[in-house]
Each structure stands twice: as C-alpha cells, then as structure tokens.
mmCIF file of C-alpha atoms and ligand atoms in Angstrom:
data_model
loop_
_atom_site.group_PDB
_atom_site.id
_atom_site.type_symbol
_atom_site.label_atom_id
_atom_site.label_comp_id
_atom_site.label_asym_id
_atom_site.label_seq_id
_atom_site.Cartn_x
_atom_site.Cartn_y
_atom_site.Cartn_z
ATOM 1 C CA UNK A 276 -7.331 -8.113 -26.539
ATOM 2 C CA UNK A 277 -5.722 -11.019 -25.621
ATOM 3 C CA UNK A 278 -7.174 -11.301 -21.865
ATOM 4 C CA UNK A 279 -5.569 -15.011 -21.702
ATOM 5 C CA UNK A 280 -2.503 -14.108 -22.968
ATOM 6 C CA UNK A 281 -2.475 -11.171 -20.653
ATOM 7 C CA UNK A 282 -3.191 -13.274 -17.661
ATOM 8 C CA UNK A 283 -0.478 -15.988 -18.343
ATOM 9 C CA UNK A 284 1.903 -13.288 -18.857
ATOM 10 C CA UNK A 285 1.441 -11.953 -15.202
ATOM 11 C CA UNK A 286 1.237 -15.524 -13.404
ATOM 12 C CA UNK A 287 -2.492 -14.509 -12.399
ATOM 13 C CA UNK A 288 -4.269 -17.953 -10.747
ATOM 14 C CA UNK A 289 -7.699 -16.218 -11.051
ATOM 15 C CA UNK A 290 -9.359 -14.077 -13.330
ATOM 16 C CA UNK A 291 -13.014 -13.260 -12.584
ATOM 17 C CA UNK A 292 -15.375 -10.609 -14.657
ATOM 18 C CA UNK A 293 -18.880 -10.117 -12.779
ATOM 19 C CA UNK A 294 -21.806 -7.827 -13.884
ATOM 20 C CA UNK A 295 -24.916 -7.610 -12.292
ATOM 21 C CA UNK A 296 -27.811 -7.201 -15.087
ATOM 22 C CA UNK A 297 -30.438 -5.425 -12.324
ATOM 23 C CA UNK A 298 -27.635 -3.035 -11.341
ATOM 24 C CA UNK A 299 -25.402 -2.499 -13.966
ATOM 25 C CA UNK A 300 -22.193 -3.301 -11.194
ATOM 26 C CA UNK A 301 -19.375 -4.598 -14.009
ATOM 27 C CA UNK A 302 -16.603 -5.343 -11.884
ATOM 28 C CA UNK A 303 -13.270 -7.441 -12.228
ATOM 29 C CA UNK A 304 -11.724 -8.957 -9.218
ATOM 30 C CA UNK A 305 -7.815 -10.355 -9.788
ATOM 31 C CA UNK A 306 -6.348 -13.160 -7.732
ATOM 32 C CA UNK A 307 -2.800 -13.110 -8.454
ATOM 33 C CA UNK A 308 -0.862 -15.542 -6.178
ATOM 34 C CA UNK A 309 -2.558 -17.725 -3.447
ATOM 35 C CA UNK A 310 0.628 -19.290 -1.741
ATOM 36 C CA UNK A 311 1.062 -17.415 1.209
ATOM 37 C CA UNK A 312 -2.759 -16.801 2.286
ATOM 38 C CA UNK A 313 -6.307 -15.513 0.493
ATOM 39 C CA UNK A 314 -5.656 -12.833 -1.646
ATOM 40 C CA UNK A 315 -5.932 -9.182 0.040
ATOM 41 C CA UNK A 316 -5.888 -6.335 -2.137
ATOM 42 C CA UNK A 317 -8.662 -2.602 -2.180
ATOM 43 C CA UNK A 318 -11.323 -2.553 -4.500
ATOM 44 C CA UNK A 319 -10.827 0.716 -6.563
ATOM 45 C CA UNK A 320 -13.471 2.116 -8.347
ATOM 46 C CA UNK A 321 -13.040 4.403 -11.959
ATOM 47 C CA UNK A 322 -14.782 5.217 -15.191
ATOM 48 C CA UNK A 323 -12.894 3.420 -16.913
ATOM 49 C CA UNK A 324 -12.697 4.478 -20.745
ATOM 50 C CA UNK A 325 -12.206 0.894 -21.997
ATOM 51 C CA UNK A 326 -12.224 -3.133 -20.450
ATOM 52 C CA UNK A 327 -9.100 -3.199 -21.278
ATOM 53 C CA UNK A 328 -7.624 -0.159 -18.826
ATOM 54 C CA UNK A 329 -9.766 -2.170 -16.177
ATOM 55 C CA UNK A 330 -8.158 -5.440 -16.854
ATOM 56 C CA UNK A 331 -5.381 -3.551 -17.066
ATOM 57 C CA UNK A 332 -4.937 -1.864 -13.828
ATOM 58 C CA UNK A 333 -6.563 -4.651 -11.986
ATOM 59 C CA UNK A 334 -3.468 -7.235 -13.451
ATOM 60 C CA UNK A 335 -0.881 -4.745 -12.118
ATOM 61 C CA UNK A 336 -2.494 -3.616 -8.638
ATOM 62 C CA UNK A 337 -2.798 -7.405 -8.261
ATOM 63 C CA UNK A 338 0.428 -8.653 -8.557
ATOM 64 C CA UNK A 339 1.725 -5.505 -6.752
ATOM 65 C CA UNK A 340 -0.229 -6.833 -3.448
ATOM 66 C CA UNK A 341 1.249 -9.701 -3.987
ATOM 67 C CA UNK A 342 4.528 -8.731 -3.440
ATOM 68 C CA UNK A 343 3.958 -6.051 -1.079
ATOM 69 C CA UNK A 344 1.269 -8.737 1.563
ATOM 70 C CA UNK A 345 4.682 -11.325 1.568
ATOM 71 C CA UNK A 346 7.561 -8.671 1.997
ATOM 72 C CA UNK A 347 4.812 -7.109 5.109
ATOM 73 C CA UNK A 348 5.569 -11.005 6.411
ATOM 74 C CA UNK A 349 1.765 -11.552 6.035
ATOM 75 C CA UNK A 350 0.064 -14.732 5.956
ATOM 76 C CA UNK A 351 -1.811 -12.770 2.527
ATOM 77 C CA UNK A 352 -1.388 -13.558 -1.657
ATOM 78 C CA UNK A 353 -2.128 -10.728 -4.003
ATOM 79 C CA UNK A 354 -5.416 -9.497 -4.836
ATOM 80 C CA UNK A 355 -7.454 -6.768 -6.344
ATOM 81 C CA UNK A 356 -10.564 -5.195 -7.476
ATOM 82 C CA UNK A 357 -11.395 -2.332 -9.828
ATOM 83 C CA UNK A 358 -15.354 -1.705 -10.829
ATOM 84 C CA UNK A 359 -15.915 -0.275 -13.643
ATOM 85 C CA UNK A 360 -17.983 2.936 -12.647
ATOM 86 C CA UNK A 361 -18.685 6.485 -12.105
ATOM 87 C CA UNK A 362 -17.979 6.747 -8.238
ATOM 88 C CA UNK A 363 -19.843 10.668 -7.839
ATOM 89 C CA UNK A 364 -23.439 8.430 -9.969
ATOM 90 C CA UNK A 365 -23.006 4.575 -9.350
ATOM 91 C CA UNK A 366 -22.803 4.075 -6.056
ATOM 92 C CA UNK A 367 -25.860 2.898 -3.956
ATOM 93 C CA UNK A 368 -26.351 0.669 -1.536
ATOM 94 C CA UNK A 369 -27.263 -2.271 -3.476
ATOM 95 C CA UNK A 370 -24.170 -1.844 -6.090
ATOM 96 C CA UNK A 371 -21.392 -2.239 -3.434
ATOM 97 C CA UNK A 372 -24.002 -5.114 -1.404
ATOM 98 C CA UNK A 373 -24.174 -6.317 -4.280
ATOM 99 C CA UNK A 374 -20.226 -6.465 -5.480
ATOM 100 C CA UNK A 375 -20.172 -7.497 -2.357
ATOM 101 C CA UNK A 376 -22.501 -11.234 -3.290
ATOM 102 C CA UNK A 377 -20.104 -11.301 -6.050
ATOM 103 C CA UNK A 378 -16.677 -11.723 -3.304
ATOM 104 C CA UNK A 379 -18.732 -13.954 -1.198
ATOM 105 C CA UNK A 380 -18.958 -16.091 -4.303
ATOM 106 C CA UNK A 381 -15.350 -16.678 -4.006
ATOM 107 C CA UNK A 382 -15.449 -17.909 -0.802
ATOM 108 C CA UNK A 383 -12.725 -16.150 1.074
ATOM 109 C CA UNK A 384 -10.030 -17.158 -2.138
ATOM 110 C CA UNK A 385 -10.104 -12.786 -2.018
ATOM 111 C CA UNK A 386 -11.007 -10.046 0.670
ATOM 112 C CA UNK A 387 -11.341 -6.443 -0.481
ATOM 113 C CA UNK A 388 -11.238 -2.719 1.208
ATOM 114 C CA UNK A 389 -10.937 0.740 0.302
ATOM 115 C CA UNK A 390 -8.633 1.814 -2.623
ATOM 116 C CA UNK A 391 -8.882 4.706 -4.815
ATOM 117 C CA UNK A 392 -13.277 5.965 -4.790
ATOM 118 C CA UNK A 393 -14.182 3.665 -2.604
ATOM 119 C CA UNK A 394 -14.598 3.876 1.283
ATOM 120 C CA UNK A 395 -15.544 2.965 4.619
ATOM 121 C CA UNK A 396 -19.301 3.360 3.923
ATOM 122 C CA UNK A 397 -19.098 1.012 0.633
ATOM 123 C CA UNK A 398 -17.174 -1.695 2.554
ATOM 124 C CA UNK A 399 -20.052 -1.501 5.801
ATOM 125 C CA UNK A 400 -22.394 -2.373 2.189
ATOM 126 C CA UNK A 401 -20.392 -5.171 1.089
ATOM 127 C CA UNK A 402 -19.946 -6.310 5.056
ATOM 128 C CA UNK A 403 -23.726 -7.003 4.690
ATOM 129 C CA UNK A 404 -22.767 -9.645 2.290
ATOM 130 C CA UNK A 405 -19.591 -10.737 3.361
ATOM 131 C CA UNK A 406 -17.410 -10.906 5.856
ATOM 132 C CA UNK A 407 -14.330 -11.253 3.468
ATOM 133 C CA UNK A 408 -13.474 -7.946 3.775
ATOM 134 C CA UNK A 409 -11.635 -5.267 6.045
ATOM 135 C CA UNK A 410 -11.428 -1.623 6.446
ATOM 136 C CA UNK A 411 -14.663 -1.352 8.382
ATOM 137 C CA UNK A 412 -14.815 1.013 11.267
ATOM 138 C CA UNK A 413 -14.265 -0.133 14.821
ATOM 139 C CA UNK A 414 -17.657 -0.495 15.825
ATOM 140 C CA UNK A 415 -17.844 -4.001 13.455
ATOM 141 C CA UNK A 416 -15.219 -5.082 14.711
ATOM 142 C CA UNK A 417 -13.057 -3.404 12.137
ATOM 143 C CA UNK A 418 -9.709 -1.190 12.386
ATOM 144 C CA UNK A 419 -10.710 2.431 11.178
ATOM 145 C CA UNK A 420 -8.394 4.860 8.984
ATOM 146 C CA UNK A 421 -5.224 2.929 8.607
ATOM 147 C CA UNK A 422 -3.675 6.075 7.915
ATOM 148 C CA UNK A 423 -2.141 6.591 11.305
ATOM 149 C CA UNK A 424 -0.016 2.824 11.107
ATOM 150 C CA UNK A 425 1.211 3.641 7.165
ATOM 151 C CA UNK A 426 2.542 7.298 8.834
ATOM 152 C CA UNK A 427 3.832 5.604 11.435
ATOM 153 C CA UNK A 428 4.857 2.414 9.166
ATOM 154 C CA UNK A 429 6.917 5.758 6.732
ATOM 155 C CA UNK A 430 8.359 6.378 9.683
ATOM 156 C CA UNK A 431 10.199 3.083 10.818
ATOM 157 C CA UNK A 432 11.416 2.753 7.065
ATOM 158 C CA UNK A 433 12.564 6.480 7.354
ATOM 159 C CA UNK A 434 14.988 5.102 10.704
ATOM 160 C CA UNK A 435 16.218 2.306 9.042
ATOM 161 C CA UNK A 436 17.319 4.445 6.241
ATOM 162 C CA UNK A 437 18.638 6.776 8.961
ATOM 163 C CA UNK A 438 20.282 3.642 10.719
ATOM 164 C CA UNK A 439 21.578 2.369 7.133
ATOM 165 C CA UNK A 440 23.405 5.772 5.777
ATOM 166 C CA UNK A 441 24.374 7.426 8.910
ATOM 167 C CA UNK A 442 24.610 4.855 10.998
ATOM 168 C CA UNK A 443 21.754 6.314 14.022
ATOM 169 C CA UNK A 444 18.658 6.167 13.819
ATOM 170 C CA UNK A 445 18.219 9.389 15.646
ATOM 171 C CA UNK A 446 15.852 11.487 13.286
ATOM 172 C CA UNK A 447 16.168 15.021 15.269
ATOM 173 C CA UNK A 448 19.436 16.143 13.388
ATOM 174 C CA UNK A 449 18.144 15.641 9.820
ATOM 175 C CA UNK A 450 15.958 17.610 7.421
ATOM 176 C CA UNK A 451 12.761 16.549 5.311
ATOM 177 C CA UNK A 452 10.876 17.738 2.437
ATOM 178 C CA UNK A 453 7.229 16.167 3.029
ATOM 179 C CA UNK A 454 5.571 16.364 -0.202
ATOM 180 C CA UNK A 455 1.844 15.926 0.756
ATOM 181 C CA UNK A 456 -0.020 16.007 3.683
ATOM 182 C CA UNK A 457 -3.020 14.820 3.952
ATOM 183 C CA UNK A 458 -4.260 11.464 5.627
ATOM 184 C CA UNK A 459 -0.463 9.995 5.961
ATOM 185 C CA UNK A 460 1.623 13.404 5.446
ATOM 186 C CA UNK A 461 0.377 14.991 8.420
ATOM 187 C CA UNK A 462 0.879 12.100 11.321
ATOM 188 C CA UNK A 463 4.152 11.780 9.146
ATOM 189 C CA UNK A 464 4.912 15.360 9.771
ATOM 190 C CA UNK A 465 3.447 15.674 13.222
ATOM 191 C CA UNK A 466 5.906 12.396 14.443
ATOM 192 C CA UNK A 467 8.560 13.836 12.515
ATOM 193 C CA UNK A 468 8.450 18.007 14.476
ATOM 194 C CA UNK A 469 8.695 15.527 17.265
ATOM 195 C CA UNK A 470 12.702 14.201 17.252
ATOM 196 C CA UNK A 471 12.629 18.212 16.717
ATOM 197 C CA UNK A 472 13.575 17.973 12.723
ATOM 198 C CA UNK A 473 13.532 20.387 10.479
ATOM 199 C CA UNK A 474 10.523 19.197 8.294
ATOM 200 C CA UNK A 475 9.860 21.240 4.668
ATOM 201 C CA UNK A 476 6.119 20.926 3.412
ATOM 202 C CA UNK A 477 4.124 21.120 0.568
ATOM 203 C CA UNK A 478 0.626 20.638 -0.992
ATOM 204 C CA UNK A 479 -1.872 21.409 -3.561
ATOM 205 C CA UNK A 480 -4.503 21.780 -0.364
ATOM 206 C CA UNK A 481 -3.350 24.819 1.418
ATOM 207 C CA UNK A 482 -5.397 24.826 3.574
ATOM 208 C CA UNK A 483 -3.453 21.382 4.925
ATOM 209 C CA UNK A 484 -0.542 22.950 4.687
ATOM 210 C CA UNK A 485 -1.445 25.671 7.040
ATOM 211 C CA UNK A 486 -2.694 23.250 9.540
ATOM 212 C CA UNK A 487 1.112 21.730 9.148
ATOM 213 C CA UNK A 488 3.070 25.012 9.733
ATOM 214 C CA UNK A 489 0.193 25.863 12.439
ATOM 215 C CA UNK A 490 -0.013 22.929 14.619
ATOM 216 C CA UNK A 491 3.787 21.439 14.527
ATOM 217 C CA UNK A 492 5.890 23.988 13.519
ATOM 218 C CA UNK A 493 6.709 22.754 9.809
ATOM 219 C CA UNK A 494 7.663 25.020 7.529
ATOM 220 C CA UNK A 495 6.017 25.445 3.926
ATOM 221 C CA UNK A 496 7.835 25.831 0.204
ATOM 222 C CA UNK A 497 6.548 26.453 -3.637
ATOM 223 C CA UNK A 498 4.673 22.976 -4.875
ATOM 224 C CA UNK A 499 7.773 22.897 -7.276
ATOM 225 C CA UNK A 500 10.169 24.197 -4.178
ATOM 226 C CA UNK A 501 9.686 21.007 -2.300
ATOM 227 C CA UNK A 502 12.443 19.254 -4.901
ATOM 228 C CA UNK A 503 15.228 21.643 -4.664
ATOM 229 C CA UNK A 504 15.399 22.646 -0.596
ATOM 230 C CA UNK A 505 18.098 20.861 1.432
ATOM 231 C CA UNK A 506 16.491 18.645 3.129
ATOM 232 C CA UNK A 507 18.596 14.938 3.210
ATOM 233 C CA UNK A 508 15.378 13.070 3.411
ATOM 234 C CA UNK A 509 12.570 13.616 0.743
ATOM 235 C CA UNK A 510 9.124 11.804 1.306
ATOM 236 C CA UNK A 511 6.964 11.595 -1.470
ATOM 237 C CA UNK A 512 3.378 11.115 0.085
ATOM 238 C CA UNK A 513 0.876 12.670 -1.872
ATOM 239 C CA UNK A 514 0.884 11.160 -6.313
ATOM 240 C CA UNK A 515 3.422 8.379 -7.645
ATOM 241 C CA UNK A 516 5.956 9.371 -10.191
ATOM 242 C CA UNK A 517 7.486 12.132 -8.261
ATOM 243 C CA UNK A 518 10.928 10.743 -8.713
ATOM 244 C CA UNK A 519 12.050 11.162 -12.430
ATOM 245 C CA UNK A 520 14.459 12.256 -14.287
ATOM 246 C CA UNK A 521 13.278 15.892 -14.145
ATOM 247 C CA UNK A 522 12.943 15.806 -10.523
ATOM 248 C CA UNK A 523 16.073 14.125 -9.963
ATOM 249 C CA UNK A 524 18.128 16.967 -11.273
ATOM 250 C CA UNK A 525 16.740 19.012 -8.431
ATOM 251 C CA UNK A 526 17.004 16.414 -5.796
ATOM 252 C CA UNK A 527 19.943 17.253 -2.959
ATOM 253 C CA UNK A 528 18.166 14.743 -0.763
ATOM 254 C CA UNK A 529 20.351 11.357 0.146
ATOM 255 C CA UNK A 530 16.961 9.725 0.876
ATOM 256 C CA UNK A 531 14.140 9.142 -0.569
ATOM 257 C CA UNK A 532 11.577 7.605 2.088
ATOM 258 C CA UNK A 533 7.564 8.678 1.829
ATOM 259 C CA UNK A 534 4.342 6.748 1.340
ATOM 260 C CA UNK A 535 2.913 7.248 -1.630
ATOM 261 C CA UNK A 536 2.605 4.002 -4.530
ATOM 262 C CA UNK A 537 4.961 4.316 -7.348
ATOM 263 C CA UNK A 538 7.406 6.982 -6.019
ATOM 264 C CA UNK A 539 9.387 5.848 -9.547
ATOM 265 C CA UNK A 540 7.935 6.800 -12.651
ATOM 266 C CA UNK A 541 10.334 3.557 -14.201
ATOM 267 C CA UNK A 542 12.794 1.071 -12.723
ATOM 268 C CA UNK A 543 15.187 2.969 -14.550
ATOM 269 C CA UNK A 544 15.091 5.948 -12.135
ATOM 270 C CA UNK A 545 15.670 3.578 -9.899
ATOM 271 C CA UNK A 546 18.794 2.768 -11.235
ATOM 272 C CA UNK A 547 19.759 6.198 -11.507
ATOM 273 C CA UNK A 548 19.401 6.439 -7.659
ATOM 274 C CA UNK A 549 21.350 4.171 -7.001
ATOM 275 C CA UNK A 550 24.414 5.550 -9.132
ATOM 276 C CA UNK A 551 24.356 8.581 -7.741
ATOM 277 C CA UNK A 552 24.320 7.136 -4.079
ATOM 278 C CA UNK A 553 20.781 8.285 -2.902
ATOM 279 C CA UNK A 554 19.338 5.460 -0.508
ATOM 280 C CA UNK A 555 15.328 4.909 -2.138
ATOM 281 C CA UNK A 556 13.584 3.069 0.438
ATOM 282 C CA UNK A 557 10.609 1.267 -1.166
ATOM 283 C CA UNK A 558 7.145 2.401 -1.469
ATOM 284 C CA UNK A 559 5.260 -0.812 -0.871
ATOM 285 C CA UNK A 560 7.608 -1.582 1.614
ATOM 286 C CA UNK A 561 7.494 1.497 3.813
ATOM 287 C CA UNK A 562 3.671 2.538 2.943
ATOM 288 C CA UNK A 563 3.243 -1.087 4.247
ATOM 289 C CA UNK A 564 1.381 -0.343 7.766
ATOM 290 C CA UNK A 565 -1.964 0.202 6.405
ATOM 291 C CA UNK A 566 -2.201 -2.907 4.952
ATOM 292 C CA UNK A 567 -0.459 -4.735 8.033
ATOM 293 C CA UNK A 568 -3.421 -3.320 9.925
ATOM 294 C CA UNK A 569 -6.183 -4.242 8.247
ATOM 295 C CA UNK A 570 -4.949 -8.202 7.489
ATOM 296 C CA UNK A 571 -4.728 -7.872 11.901
ATOM 297 C CA UNK A 572 -9.009 -7.117 11.455
ATOM 298 C CA UNK A 573 -9.238 -10.490 9.974
ATOM 299 C CA UNK A 574 -7.517 -12.155 13.456
ATOM 300 C CA UNK A 575 -9.636 -9.747 15.500
ATOM 301 C CA UNK A 576 -8.157 -6.697 15.421
ATOM 302 C CA UNK A 577 -5.712 -5.806 18.579
ATOM 303 C CA UNK A 578 -4.683 -2.390 17.875
ATOM 304 C CA UNK A 579 -1.347 -3.286 20.336
ATOM 305 C CA UNK A 580 -0.509 -6.007 17.620
ATOM 306 C CA UNK A 581 -1.156 -3.562 14.790
ATOM 307 C CA UNK A 582 1.117 -1.605 16.597
ATOM 308 C CA UNK A 583 3.989 -4.235 17.083
ATOM 309 C CA UNK A 584 3.942 -5.391 13.456
ATOM 310 C CA UNK A 585 3.956 -2.520 12.013
ATOM 311 C CA UNK A 586 6.744 -1.102 13.937
ATOM 312 C CA UNK A 587 8.215 -4.175 11.760
ATOM 313 C CA UNK A 588 8.730 -2.096 9.056
ATOM 314 C CA UNK A 589 11.852 -1.221 10.605
ATOM 315 C CA UNK A 590 13.959 -4.348 10.466
ATOM 316 C CA UNK A 591 12.446 -5.250 6.875
ATOM 317 C CA UNK A 592 13.999 -2.411 5.487
ATOM 318 C CA UNK A 593 17.485 -3.129 6.991
ATOM 319 C CA UNK A 594 17.143 -6.459 5.660
ATOM 320 C CA UNK A 595 16.255 -4.905 1.662
ATOM 321 C CA UNK A 596 19.187 -2.847 2.450
ATOM 322 C CA UNK A 597 21.487 -5.735 3.561
ATOM 323 C CA UNK A 598 20.769 -7.787 0.480
ATOM 324 C CA UNK A 599 20.936 -5.111 -1.994
ATOM 325 C CA UNK A 600 24.486 -4.386 -0.875
ATOM 326 C CA UNK A 601 25.065 -8.298 -0.808
ATOM 327 C CA UNK A 602 23.823 -9.238 -4.010
ATOM 328 C CA UNK A 603 24.833 -5.798 -6.072
ATOM 329 C CA UNK A 604 21.286 -4.951 -6.736
ATOM 330 C CA UNK A 605 19.187 -1.575 -6.943
ATOM 331 C CA UNK A 606 16.857 -1.423 -3.228
ATOM 332 C CA UNK A 607 13.880 -1.650 -4.843
ATOM 333 C CA UNK A 608 15.364 -5.285 -7.075
ATOM 334 C CA UNK A 609 16.085 -6.135 -3.358
ATOM 335 C CA UNK A 610 12.191 -5.650 -2.336
ATOM 336 C CA UNK A 611 11.326 -7.946 -5.036
ATOM 337 C CA UNK A 612 13.969 -10.535 -4.538
ATOM 338 C CA UNK A 613 13.013 -10.548 -0.383
ATOM 339 C CA UNK A 614 8.874 -11.289 -1.756
ATOM 340 C CA UNK A 615 10.094 -13.804 -4.238
ATOM 341 C CA UNK A 616 12.130 -15.696 -1.862
ATOM 342 C CA UNK A 617 9.790 -15.620 1.258
ATOM 343 C CA UNK A 618 6.920 -17.253 -1.294
ATOM 344 C CA UNK A 619 9.058 -19.915 -2.870
ATOM 345 C CA UNK A 620 10.081 -20.851 1.076
ATOM 346 C CA UNK A 621 6.648 -20.823 2.878
ATOM 347 C CA UNK A 622 4.763 -22.443 -0.098
ATOM 348 C CA UNK A 623 7.273 -25.431 1.069
ATOM 349 C CA UNK A 624 5.908 -25.276 4.327
ATOM 350 C CA UNK A 625 2.672 -25.182 3.802
ATOM 351 C CA UNK A 626 3.296 -28.451 1.116
ATOM 352 C CA UNK A 627 2.070 -31.031 3.485
ATOM 353 C CA UNK A 628 -2.278 -31.057 3.916
ATOM 354 C CA UNK A 629 -3.809 -30.246 7.682
ATOM 355 C CA UNK A 630 -7.134 -31.174 7.738
ATOM 356 C CA UNK A 631 -9.022 -27.734 8.464
ATOM 357 C CA UNK A 632 -7.396 -25.915 11.588
ATOM 358 C CA UNK A 633 -9.099 -22.665 10.523
ATOM 359 C CA UNK A 634 -11.592 -21.604 14.062
ATOM 360 C CA UNK A 635 -14.013 -18.204 13.265
ATOM 361 C CA UNK A 636 -12.411 -15.686 15.832
ATOM 362 C CA UNK A 637 -15.310 -12.825 16.240
ATOM 363 C CA UNK A 638 -16.969 -14.433 13.632
ATOM 364 C CA UNK A 639 -14.339 -14.261 10.950
ATOM 365 C CA UNK A 640 -11.786 -17.091 10.124
ATOM 366 C CA UNK A 641 -8.516 -16.563 10.254
ATOM 367 C CA UNK A 642 -5.561 -18.096 8.392
ATOM 368 C CA UNK A 643 -2.704 -15.692 10.564
HETATM 369 P P1 NAD B 254 -5.195 11.742 0.485
HETATM 370 O O1 NAD B 254 -5.328 12.383 -0.663
HETATM 371 O O2 NAD B 254 -5.174 11.947 1.848
HETATM 372 O O3 NAD B 254 -3.219 12.495 0.475
HETATM 373 C C1 NAD B 254 -2.464 13.607 -0.473
HETATM 374 C C2 NAD B 254 -2.430 14.646 -0.096
HETATM 375 O O4 NAD B 254 -1.768 15.084 -1.943
HETATM 376 C C3 NAD B 254 -3.902 15.670 -0.577
HETATM 377 O O5 NAD B 254 -3.455 17.157 0.395
HETATM 378 C C4 NAD B 254 -3.365 16.489 -1.840
HETATM 379 O O6 NAD B 254 -3.701 17.982 -1.847
HETATM 380 C C5 NAD B 254 -1.780 16.351 -1.715
HETATM 381 N N1 NAD B 254 -1.216 16.368 -3.323
HETATM 382 C C6 NAD B 254 -1.739 16.403 -4.452
HETATM 383 N N2 NAD B 254 -0.806 16.715 -5.352
HETATM 384 C C7 NAD B 254 0.375 16.815 -5.014
HETATM 385 C C8 NAD B 254 0.850 17.728 -5.760
HETATM 386 N N3 NAD B 254 1.544 18.025 -6.824
HETATM 387 N N4 NAD B 254 2.467 18.298 -4.977
HETATM 388 C C9 NAD B 254 2.158 17.719 -3.010
HETATM 389 N N5 NAD B 254 0.804 18.228 -3.015
HETATM 390 C C10 NAD B 254 0.153 17.570 -3.331
HETATM 391 O O7 NAD B 254 -4.205 10.239 0.600
HETATM 392 P P2 NAD B 254 -3.215 10.182 1.774
HETATM 393 O O8 NAD B 254 -4.139 8.541 2.125
HETATM 394 O O9 NAD B 254 -2.640 10.630 2.525
HETATM 395 O O10 NAD B 254 -1.633 8.868 0.452
HETATM 396 C C11 NAD B 254 -0.404 9.241 0.154
HETATM 397 C C12 NAD B 254 0.331 8.291 -0.660
HETATM 398 O O11 NAD B 254 0.355 7.262 0.245
HETATM 399 C C13 NAD B 254 -0.737 7.707 -1.816
HETATM 400 O O12 NAD B 254 0.118 8.273 -2.653
HETATM 401 C C14 NAD B 254 -1.684 6.940 -1.276
HETATM 402 O O13 NAD B 254 -1.777 6.134 -2.136
HETATM 403 C C15 NAD B 254 -0.270 6.549 -0.256
HETATM 404 N N6 NAD B 254 -0.584 5.446 1.216
HETATM 405 C C16 NAD B 254 -2.025 5.449 1.614
HETATM 406 C C17 NAD B 254 -1.993 4.685 1.864
HETATM 407 C C18 NAD B 254 -3.418 5.444 3.326
HETATM 408 O O14 NAD B 254 -2.968 4.499 4.664
HETATM 409 N N7 NAD B 254 -3.404 5.545 3.090
HETATM 410 C C19 NAD B 254 -1.297 3.810 2.328
HETATM 411 C C20 NAD B 254 -0.735 3.032 1.600
HETATM 412 C C21 NAD B 254 -0.505 3.770 0.193
#
C-alpha cells in the first residue's frame, strides 16, 4: 500500500496510526486541513477487512469534513478517525479511554464525536481522558442528540430551495417524499406536516412508518415507490447513493433535499440532475446542523446560539444556488467552490501571528 502517496494526493496534513498493545485497540486519525481551526469529525468503528479499506475511509471522510465545516461557517478544520474493530465484541470502557488518551496526545489538533457504531456512552468514556471530544450528554456540558438540529437545518435548506425554485419559502402547498424516518427523518416529517404540506414516507422499519403516519398524518408508501410519487421534493434521509441513474428514471420531483450523507452515487449523477433542471441541495451543506450543534459545545453549549447558527443554513444554500447560477456550475460543485474560497480567504486572516488569545470556557478551550 502506497500510504504516503495516498495522503499527499488527498492533501492531508497528518495521519496517525494508534495501537494499544494492552487493549488491542487499532485506530487511525486523519487530519486533513486545519486552516480554519482544529480538525473536527466523528469516530467510526467498523471491522474493516483490510487496512487499506480503513485508511481509504478515514482519508475520504476527513477531507469531506474540511468542506462541510468550511461551508457551515465554522472555525474548524476537517478530520475523522476510524477504529478497526468489531463494535459488537470489542467495546469497553478501557478501550475507549485508551482511544481518548491517544486523542489527548494530539493536543487539540483533532476533536472527535459520534459516528457510525460509536455512541454517546463511548464519548463519555473518551471524555474521561480528553476534553477534545464533542457529542457528550448535557449533564457533562454537552449538547445531546444532534438529530433535531440536523432536521432543522434540512428544513431550512428545503425552504431555501423552495424560495429559489418557486419564489417563496412557504412549504405548505408543496408535497414531499421522505425516505427514512429515523432520528432525523421523524423530526423533518413533523416540521413539514406542521406547515400543512402533504408528506409521503417510507422506511425499512415498519414501526417507524406507523409512528409518523399515526402521529403526524404522513402517508406511507412502499420502499421502491418513494421515488415515483408526485411529490415536488424528494428528501433522502436514510442511506447514501439513493440518487443514481436507476432512481433518476423514476424521480418526478423538482428538488432533492434531504439529510443523508453521500446522496449522489457519482458526480455524473449531480451533472445529470443539473441537465434535467432538478435542484439538488448539496448533502454536506444541508445536513450540517448536527456538526454546527456539536461545534457550539466547544464554546460552552447554548441551545439558542445553536438554533441561530443552524437557521443560517437557509442563507448558505441560497448563496450556493447563486454561485451555481453565476458560474454555470452544478450545485454540488458550487458548494465545493464556496468551501475552498472561505478556506483561502480566512487562511489569510490567520496569517499575522497573535500570542494565544484562547481562554478556557467551561473548562474547555475555544477558538470560535
Ligand atoms: P437512522 O439510522 O436513525 O435512520 C435511518 C432510517 O433509514 C432508519 O429508520 C432505517 O430503517 C431507514 N432505512 C434504511 N434503509 C432504508 C431504505 N432502503 N429505505 C427506506 N428507509 C431505510 O439515521 P439518522 O440519524 O436519522 O440519519 C439519517 C441520514 O442522515 C444518514 O444518512 C446519516 O448519515 C445522515 N446524517 C445524520 C445526522 C444526524 O444528526 N443524525 C447528521 C448528518 C447526517
């Protein structure tokens, strides 16, 4: 495996491999870019079959966090960590505390959070050894479940798309197809139904579908029928890759705006959406509510401030549509341009050296 060439090709600053002989913990932390601030991104735990697979995942995901944090207007760079292990067998207090000590050894250059197969409880163990962890419960000064904020940001992104497409952010007269009503989807359906809009839903978990049908008056459709509804807006809130050449043939919507990560199977699908005049709200922009919320933990958590910042996703999306229109780009590329521009511009602001102006807030250090 050509490790160094992979790292340099993707432009990473630092990649660290950790191994605890005593606990069998194997982890990789990738710090992609710290121009805007310390690298923040979640910790994913998977029984990766090969080291190459784990390395590729952490390199790709950490770079994605650089773009996501930059567009969200955060003073944070991009990073991510992967633990190579079986979440069903390997987890323990000691295992995550050991991981916390390794995070501490990076002296704040990387800040971790929950991701696939890591939980709030795991973060609490990490917190015993380092303060460079977010997504901890409110009783520890944290922000709790980020999903309602991710849903709020998604709702604001949908409003921005509606205003761009139809001249009004009023959603009540539109119709929606929400794919996946889990932690984020359930809140999104609630907010959409509160506007009076028609909402179709599907989920692989029937109990979750029943809940939103009974509680919010959504209309259930089959897993494969969600693409072909007459809804104006398709909101993928389940898995990645659900917008692809096959589903594109079924989709009748005019807007694609949901919380799922990696919604487009390839960039070519993003180009095709643009050709067909379907407005795609880039996934990492519209689903940034969760990361914005945990970022505010670093300043001493404040729910009103978190809500205010997440509301701004509306303006960020509008700006991306504007750039896309001005520069003749598909929206997914316009989002990347906005991220790169902010990193370049703010990077210059940080050039004059200032002696440390960081002050601990609630026992933590803030750079915001
Ligand atoms: P979740 O696991 O709680 O919910 C996902 C739901 O999708 C589940 O109910 C599951 O049964 C359903 N599902 C799985 N496959 C499906 C299919 N083929 N068709 C329909 N439904 C299917 O996850 P979540 O936290 O609600 O996150 C939803 C999406 O948003 C994910 O892609 C996640 O990566 C992304 N996201 C979440 C957050 C957050 O704060 N939770 C933040 C950013 C991005």
